[in-house]
PDB file of C-alpha atoms in Angstrom:
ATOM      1  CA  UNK M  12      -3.667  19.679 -10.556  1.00 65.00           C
ATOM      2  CA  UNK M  13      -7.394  21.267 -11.070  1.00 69.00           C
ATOM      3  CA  UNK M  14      -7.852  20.135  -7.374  1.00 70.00           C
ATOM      4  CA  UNK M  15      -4.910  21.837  -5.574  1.00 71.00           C
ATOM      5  CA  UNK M  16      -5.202  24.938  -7.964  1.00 72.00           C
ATOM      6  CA  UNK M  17      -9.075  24.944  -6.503  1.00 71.00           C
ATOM      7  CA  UNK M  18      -8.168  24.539  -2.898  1.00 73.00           C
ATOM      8  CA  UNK M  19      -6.108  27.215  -2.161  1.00 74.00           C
ATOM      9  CA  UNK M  20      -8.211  30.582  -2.409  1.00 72.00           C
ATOM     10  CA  UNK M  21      -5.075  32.646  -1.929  1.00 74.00           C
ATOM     11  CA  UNK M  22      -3.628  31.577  -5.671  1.00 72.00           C
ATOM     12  CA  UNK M  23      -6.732  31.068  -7.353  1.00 71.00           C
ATOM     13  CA  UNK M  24      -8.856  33.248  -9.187  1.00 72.00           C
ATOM     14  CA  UNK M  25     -11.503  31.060  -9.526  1.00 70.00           C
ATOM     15  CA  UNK M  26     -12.122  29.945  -5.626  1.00 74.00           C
ATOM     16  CA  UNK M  27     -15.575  28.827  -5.251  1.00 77.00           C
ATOM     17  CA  UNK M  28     -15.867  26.841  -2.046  1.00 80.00           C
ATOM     18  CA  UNK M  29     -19.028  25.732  -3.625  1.00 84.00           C
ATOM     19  CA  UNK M  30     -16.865  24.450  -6.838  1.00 82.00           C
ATOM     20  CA  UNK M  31     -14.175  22.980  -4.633  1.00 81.00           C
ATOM     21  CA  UNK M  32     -16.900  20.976  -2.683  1.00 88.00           C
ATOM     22  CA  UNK M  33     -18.200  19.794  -5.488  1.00 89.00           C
ATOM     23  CA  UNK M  34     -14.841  18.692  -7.322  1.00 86.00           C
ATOM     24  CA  UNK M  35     -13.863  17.201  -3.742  1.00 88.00           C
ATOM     25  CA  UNK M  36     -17.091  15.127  -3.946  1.00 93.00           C
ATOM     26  CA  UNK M  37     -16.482  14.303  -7.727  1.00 91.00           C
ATOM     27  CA  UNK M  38     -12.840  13.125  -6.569  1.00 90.00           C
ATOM     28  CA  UNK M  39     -13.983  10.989  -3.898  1.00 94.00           C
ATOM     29  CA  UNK M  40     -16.637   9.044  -6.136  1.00 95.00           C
ATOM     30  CA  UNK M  41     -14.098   8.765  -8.249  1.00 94.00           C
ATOM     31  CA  UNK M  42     -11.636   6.923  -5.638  1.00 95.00           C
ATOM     32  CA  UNK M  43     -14.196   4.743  -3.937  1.00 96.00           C
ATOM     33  CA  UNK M  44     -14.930   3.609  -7.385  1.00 96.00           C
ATOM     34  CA  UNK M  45     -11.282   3.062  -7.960  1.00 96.00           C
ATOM     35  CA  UNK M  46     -11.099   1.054  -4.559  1.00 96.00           C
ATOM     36  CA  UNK M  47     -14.079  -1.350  -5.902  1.00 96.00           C
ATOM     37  CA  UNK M  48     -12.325  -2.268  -9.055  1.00 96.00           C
ATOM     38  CA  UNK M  49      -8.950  -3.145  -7.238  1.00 96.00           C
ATOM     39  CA  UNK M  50     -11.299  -5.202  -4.980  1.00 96.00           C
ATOM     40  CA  UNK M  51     -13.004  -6.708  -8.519  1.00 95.00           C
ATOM     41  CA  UNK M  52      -9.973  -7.671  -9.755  1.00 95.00           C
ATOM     42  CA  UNK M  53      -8.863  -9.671  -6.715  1.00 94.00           C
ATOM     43  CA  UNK M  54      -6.885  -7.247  -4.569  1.00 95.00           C
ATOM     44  CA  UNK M  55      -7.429  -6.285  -0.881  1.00 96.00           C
ATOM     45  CA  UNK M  56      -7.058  -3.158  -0.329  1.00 96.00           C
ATOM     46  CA  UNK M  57      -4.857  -1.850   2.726  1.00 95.00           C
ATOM     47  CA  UNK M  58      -5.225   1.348   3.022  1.00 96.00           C
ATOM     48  CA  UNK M  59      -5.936   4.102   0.302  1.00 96.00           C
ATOM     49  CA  UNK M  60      -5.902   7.860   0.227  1.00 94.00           C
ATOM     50  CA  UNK M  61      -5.555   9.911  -2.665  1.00 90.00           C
ATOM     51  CA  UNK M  62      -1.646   9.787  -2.536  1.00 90.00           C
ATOM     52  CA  UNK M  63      -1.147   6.100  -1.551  1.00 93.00           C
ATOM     53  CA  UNK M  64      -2.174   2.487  -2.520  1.00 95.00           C
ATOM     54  CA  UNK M  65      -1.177  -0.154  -0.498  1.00 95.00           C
ATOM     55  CA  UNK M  66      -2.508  -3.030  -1.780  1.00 95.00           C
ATOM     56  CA  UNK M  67      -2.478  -6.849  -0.909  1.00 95.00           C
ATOM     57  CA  UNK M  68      -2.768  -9.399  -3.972  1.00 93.00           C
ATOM     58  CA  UNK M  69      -2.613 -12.833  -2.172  1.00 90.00           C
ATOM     59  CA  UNK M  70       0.319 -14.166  -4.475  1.00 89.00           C
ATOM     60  CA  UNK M  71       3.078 -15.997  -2.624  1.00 83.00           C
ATOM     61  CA  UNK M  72       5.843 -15.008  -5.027  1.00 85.00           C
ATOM     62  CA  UNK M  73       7.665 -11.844  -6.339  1.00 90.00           C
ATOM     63  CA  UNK M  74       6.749 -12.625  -9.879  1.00 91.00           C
ATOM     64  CA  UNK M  75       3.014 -13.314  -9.596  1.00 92.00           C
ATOM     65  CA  UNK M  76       2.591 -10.306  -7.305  1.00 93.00           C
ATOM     66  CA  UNK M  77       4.623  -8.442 -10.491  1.00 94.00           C
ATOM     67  CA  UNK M  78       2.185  -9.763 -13.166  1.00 95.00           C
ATOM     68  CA  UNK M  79      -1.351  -9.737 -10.516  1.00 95.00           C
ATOM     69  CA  UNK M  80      -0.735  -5.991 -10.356  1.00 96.00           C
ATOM     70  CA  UNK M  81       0.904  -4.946 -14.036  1.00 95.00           C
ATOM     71  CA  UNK M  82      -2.464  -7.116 -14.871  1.00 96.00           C
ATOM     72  CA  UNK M  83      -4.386  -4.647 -12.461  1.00 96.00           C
ATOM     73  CA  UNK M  84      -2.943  -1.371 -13.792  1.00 95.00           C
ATOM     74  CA  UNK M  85      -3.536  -2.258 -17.483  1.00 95.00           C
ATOM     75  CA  UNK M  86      -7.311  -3.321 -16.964  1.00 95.00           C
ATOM     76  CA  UNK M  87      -8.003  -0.511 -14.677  1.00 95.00           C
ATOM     77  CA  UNK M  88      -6.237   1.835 -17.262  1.00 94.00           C
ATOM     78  CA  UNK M  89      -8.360   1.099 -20.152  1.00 94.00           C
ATOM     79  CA  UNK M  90     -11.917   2.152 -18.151  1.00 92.00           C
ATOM     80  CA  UNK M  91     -12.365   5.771 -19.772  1.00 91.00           C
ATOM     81  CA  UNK M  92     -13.041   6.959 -16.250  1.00 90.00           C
ATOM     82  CA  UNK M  93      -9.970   6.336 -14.654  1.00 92.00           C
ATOM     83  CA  UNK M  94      -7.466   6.173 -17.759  1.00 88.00           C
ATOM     84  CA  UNK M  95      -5.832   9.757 -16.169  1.00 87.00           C
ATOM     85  CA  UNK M  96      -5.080   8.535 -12.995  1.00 89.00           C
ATOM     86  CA  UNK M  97      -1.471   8.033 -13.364  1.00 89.00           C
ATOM     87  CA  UNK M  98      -0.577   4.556 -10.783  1.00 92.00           C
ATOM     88  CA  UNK M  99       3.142   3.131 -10.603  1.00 93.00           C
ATOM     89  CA  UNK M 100       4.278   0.438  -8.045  1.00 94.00           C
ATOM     90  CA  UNK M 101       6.339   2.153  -6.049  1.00 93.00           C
ATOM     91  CA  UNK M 102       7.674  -0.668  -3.294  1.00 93.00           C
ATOM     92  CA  UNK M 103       7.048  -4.407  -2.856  1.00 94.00           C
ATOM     93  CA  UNK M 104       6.858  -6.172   0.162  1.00 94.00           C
ATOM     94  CA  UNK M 105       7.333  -9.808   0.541  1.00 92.00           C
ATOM     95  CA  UNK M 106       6.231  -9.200   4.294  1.00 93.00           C
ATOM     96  CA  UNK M 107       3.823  -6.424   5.400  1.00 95.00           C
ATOM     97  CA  UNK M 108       3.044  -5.502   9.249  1.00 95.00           C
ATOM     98  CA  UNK M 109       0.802  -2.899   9.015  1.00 96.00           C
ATOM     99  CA  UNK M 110      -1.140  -0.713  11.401  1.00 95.00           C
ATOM    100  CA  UNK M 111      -1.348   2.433   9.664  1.00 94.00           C
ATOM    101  CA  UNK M 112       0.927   5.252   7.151  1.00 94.00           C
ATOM    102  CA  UNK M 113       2.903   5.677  10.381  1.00 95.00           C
ATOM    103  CA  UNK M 114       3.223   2.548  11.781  1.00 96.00           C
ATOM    104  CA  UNK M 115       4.061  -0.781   9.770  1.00 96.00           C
ATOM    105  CA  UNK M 116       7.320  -2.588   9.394  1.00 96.00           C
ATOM    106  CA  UNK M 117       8.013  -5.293   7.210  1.00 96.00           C
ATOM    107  CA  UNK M 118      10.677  -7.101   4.479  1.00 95.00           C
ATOM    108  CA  UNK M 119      10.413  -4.854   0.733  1.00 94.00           C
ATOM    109  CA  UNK M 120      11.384  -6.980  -1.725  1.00 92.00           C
ATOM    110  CA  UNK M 121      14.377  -5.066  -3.001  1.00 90.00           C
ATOM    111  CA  UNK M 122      16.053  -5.754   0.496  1.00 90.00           C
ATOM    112  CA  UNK M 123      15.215  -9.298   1.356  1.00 86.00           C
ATOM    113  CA  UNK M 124      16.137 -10.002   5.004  1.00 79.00           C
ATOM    114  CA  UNK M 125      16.725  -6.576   6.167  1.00 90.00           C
ATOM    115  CA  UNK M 126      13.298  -5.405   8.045  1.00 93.00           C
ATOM    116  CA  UNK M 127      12.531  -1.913   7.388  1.00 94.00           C
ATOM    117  CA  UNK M 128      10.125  -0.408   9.548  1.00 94.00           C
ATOM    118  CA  UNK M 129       8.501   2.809  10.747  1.00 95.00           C
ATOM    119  CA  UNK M 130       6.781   2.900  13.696  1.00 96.00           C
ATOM    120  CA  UNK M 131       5.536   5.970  15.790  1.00 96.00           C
ATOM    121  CA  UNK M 132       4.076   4.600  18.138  1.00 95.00           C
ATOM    122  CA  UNK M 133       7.163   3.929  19.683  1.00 95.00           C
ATOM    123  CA  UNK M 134       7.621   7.395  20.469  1.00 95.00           C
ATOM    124  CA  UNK M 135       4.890   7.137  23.022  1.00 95.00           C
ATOM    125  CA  UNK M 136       6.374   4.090  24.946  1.00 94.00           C
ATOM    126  CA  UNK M 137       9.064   4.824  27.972  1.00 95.00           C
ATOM    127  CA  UNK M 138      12.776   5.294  26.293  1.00 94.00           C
ATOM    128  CA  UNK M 139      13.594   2.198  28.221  1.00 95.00           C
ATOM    129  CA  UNK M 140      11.403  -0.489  26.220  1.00 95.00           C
ATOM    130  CA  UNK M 141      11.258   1.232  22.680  1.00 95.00           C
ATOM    131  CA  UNK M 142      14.491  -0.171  22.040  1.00 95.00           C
ATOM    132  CA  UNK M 143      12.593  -3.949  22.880  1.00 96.00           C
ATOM    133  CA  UNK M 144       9.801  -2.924  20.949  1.00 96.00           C
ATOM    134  CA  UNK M 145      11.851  -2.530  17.868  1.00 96.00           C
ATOM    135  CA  UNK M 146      13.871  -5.482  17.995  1.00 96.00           C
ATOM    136  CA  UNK M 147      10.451  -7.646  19.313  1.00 96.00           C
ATOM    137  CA  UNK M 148       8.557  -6.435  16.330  1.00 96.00           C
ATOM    138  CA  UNK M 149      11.492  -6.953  13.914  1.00 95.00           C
ATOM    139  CA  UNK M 150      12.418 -10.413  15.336  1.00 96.00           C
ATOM    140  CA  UNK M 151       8.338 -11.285  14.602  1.00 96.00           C
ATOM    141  CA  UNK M 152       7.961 -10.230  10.927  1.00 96.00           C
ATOM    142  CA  UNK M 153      11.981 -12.019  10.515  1.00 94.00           C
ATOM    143  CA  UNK M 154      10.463 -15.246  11.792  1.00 94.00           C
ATOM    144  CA  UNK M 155       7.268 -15.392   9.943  1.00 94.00           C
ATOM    145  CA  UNK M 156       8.928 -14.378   7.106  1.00 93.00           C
ATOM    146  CA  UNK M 157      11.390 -17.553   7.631  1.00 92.00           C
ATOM    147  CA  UNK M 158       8.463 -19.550   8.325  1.00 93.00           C
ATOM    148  CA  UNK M 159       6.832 -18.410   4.964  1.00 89.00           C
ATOM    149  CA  UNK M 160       9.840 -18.945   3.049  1.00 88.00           C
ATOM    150  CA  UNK M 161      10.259 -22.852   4.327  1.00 90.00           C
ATOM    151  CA  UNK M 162       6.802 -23.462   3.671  1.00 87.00           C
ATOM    152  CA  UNK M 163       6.721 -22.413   0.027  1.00 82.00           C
ATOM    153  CA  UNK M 164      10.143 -24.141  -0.863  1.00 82.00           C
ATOM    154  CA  UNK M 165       8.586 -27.252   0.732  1.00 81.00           C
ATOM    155  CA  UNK M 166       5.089 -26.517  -1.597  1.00 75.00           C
ATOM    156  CA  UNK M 167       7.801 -26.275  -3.922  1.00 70.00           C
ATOM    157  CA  UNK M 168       9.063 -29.081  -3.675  1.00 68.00           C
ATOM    158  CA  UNK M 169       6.169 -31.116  -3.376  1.00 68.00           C
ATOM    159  CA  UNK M 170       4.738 -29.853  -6.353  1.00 65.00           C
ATOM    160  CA  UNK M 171       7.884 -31.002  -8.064  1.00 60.00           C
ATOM    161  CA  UNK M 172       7.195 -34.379  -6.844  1.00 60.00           C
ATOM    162  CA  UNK M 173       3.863 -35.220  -7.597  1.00 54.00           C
TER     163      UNK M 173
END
């Protein structure tokens, strides 16, 4: 990683801070430019750093979130300018509360009615309600997920009838 290697003055032999400003600017172009094209191809874009992607694709169901963002990855891989950037899917969720990297909770797809969650913020509440928060937050993204999961088998199922 030319980046890292340029960043740390202590193993390089190169260290420029001039050079490592100016790779750090290149990098960043680079990303915001990323961010538009996800955006182009009909993502929103959660959050982004230059570790993690989380993006939203506005697709109701596993398998056209599956082919929205394969379709993403393959179109954004054959631009010259970003075919290094190495992008896998790590997680899908079929539910997402998020506030920020450490604080969000939600249903992943691989674990379908178990709400996994990470929230920090708890840790500046009293002891005595972080326990409510939890199971408040978690009984919210349950129920809309219910709620989301009647309405599309009843779009379903109207679709089948017409």
């Amino acid at each position: 990683n030319l980046h890292r290697w340029l960043s740390s003055p202590k193993v390089s032999k190169l260290y420029d801070p001039l050079l490592h400003r100016l790779v750090h600017k290149l990098m960043t172009k680079n990303f915001y430019l990323l961010l538009s094209r996800f955006k182009q191809l009909g993502c929103t874009v959660i959050y982004a750093s230059f570790h993690k992607i989380f993006i939203y694709t506005g697709k109701r169901t596993f398998s056209e979130a599956e082919s929205q963002i394969n379709f993403v990855l393959q179109t954004i891989k054959e631009n010259n300018l970003f075919s290094f950037i190495i992008l896998n899917p790590v997680e899908y969720w079929s539910i997402l509360l998020f506030k920020d990297l450490y604080n969000y909770g939600g249903i992943k797809e691989s674990e379908p009615e178990k709400v996994c969650s990470r929230w920090d913020i708890v840790l500046h509440l009293p002891e005595i309600t972080q326990r409510s928060f939890r199971l408040l937050v978690a009984d919210y993204i349950l129920k809309v997920y219910r709620y989301n999961q009647k309405l599309s088998r009843k779009n379903a199922l109207n679709d089948y009838q017409l």
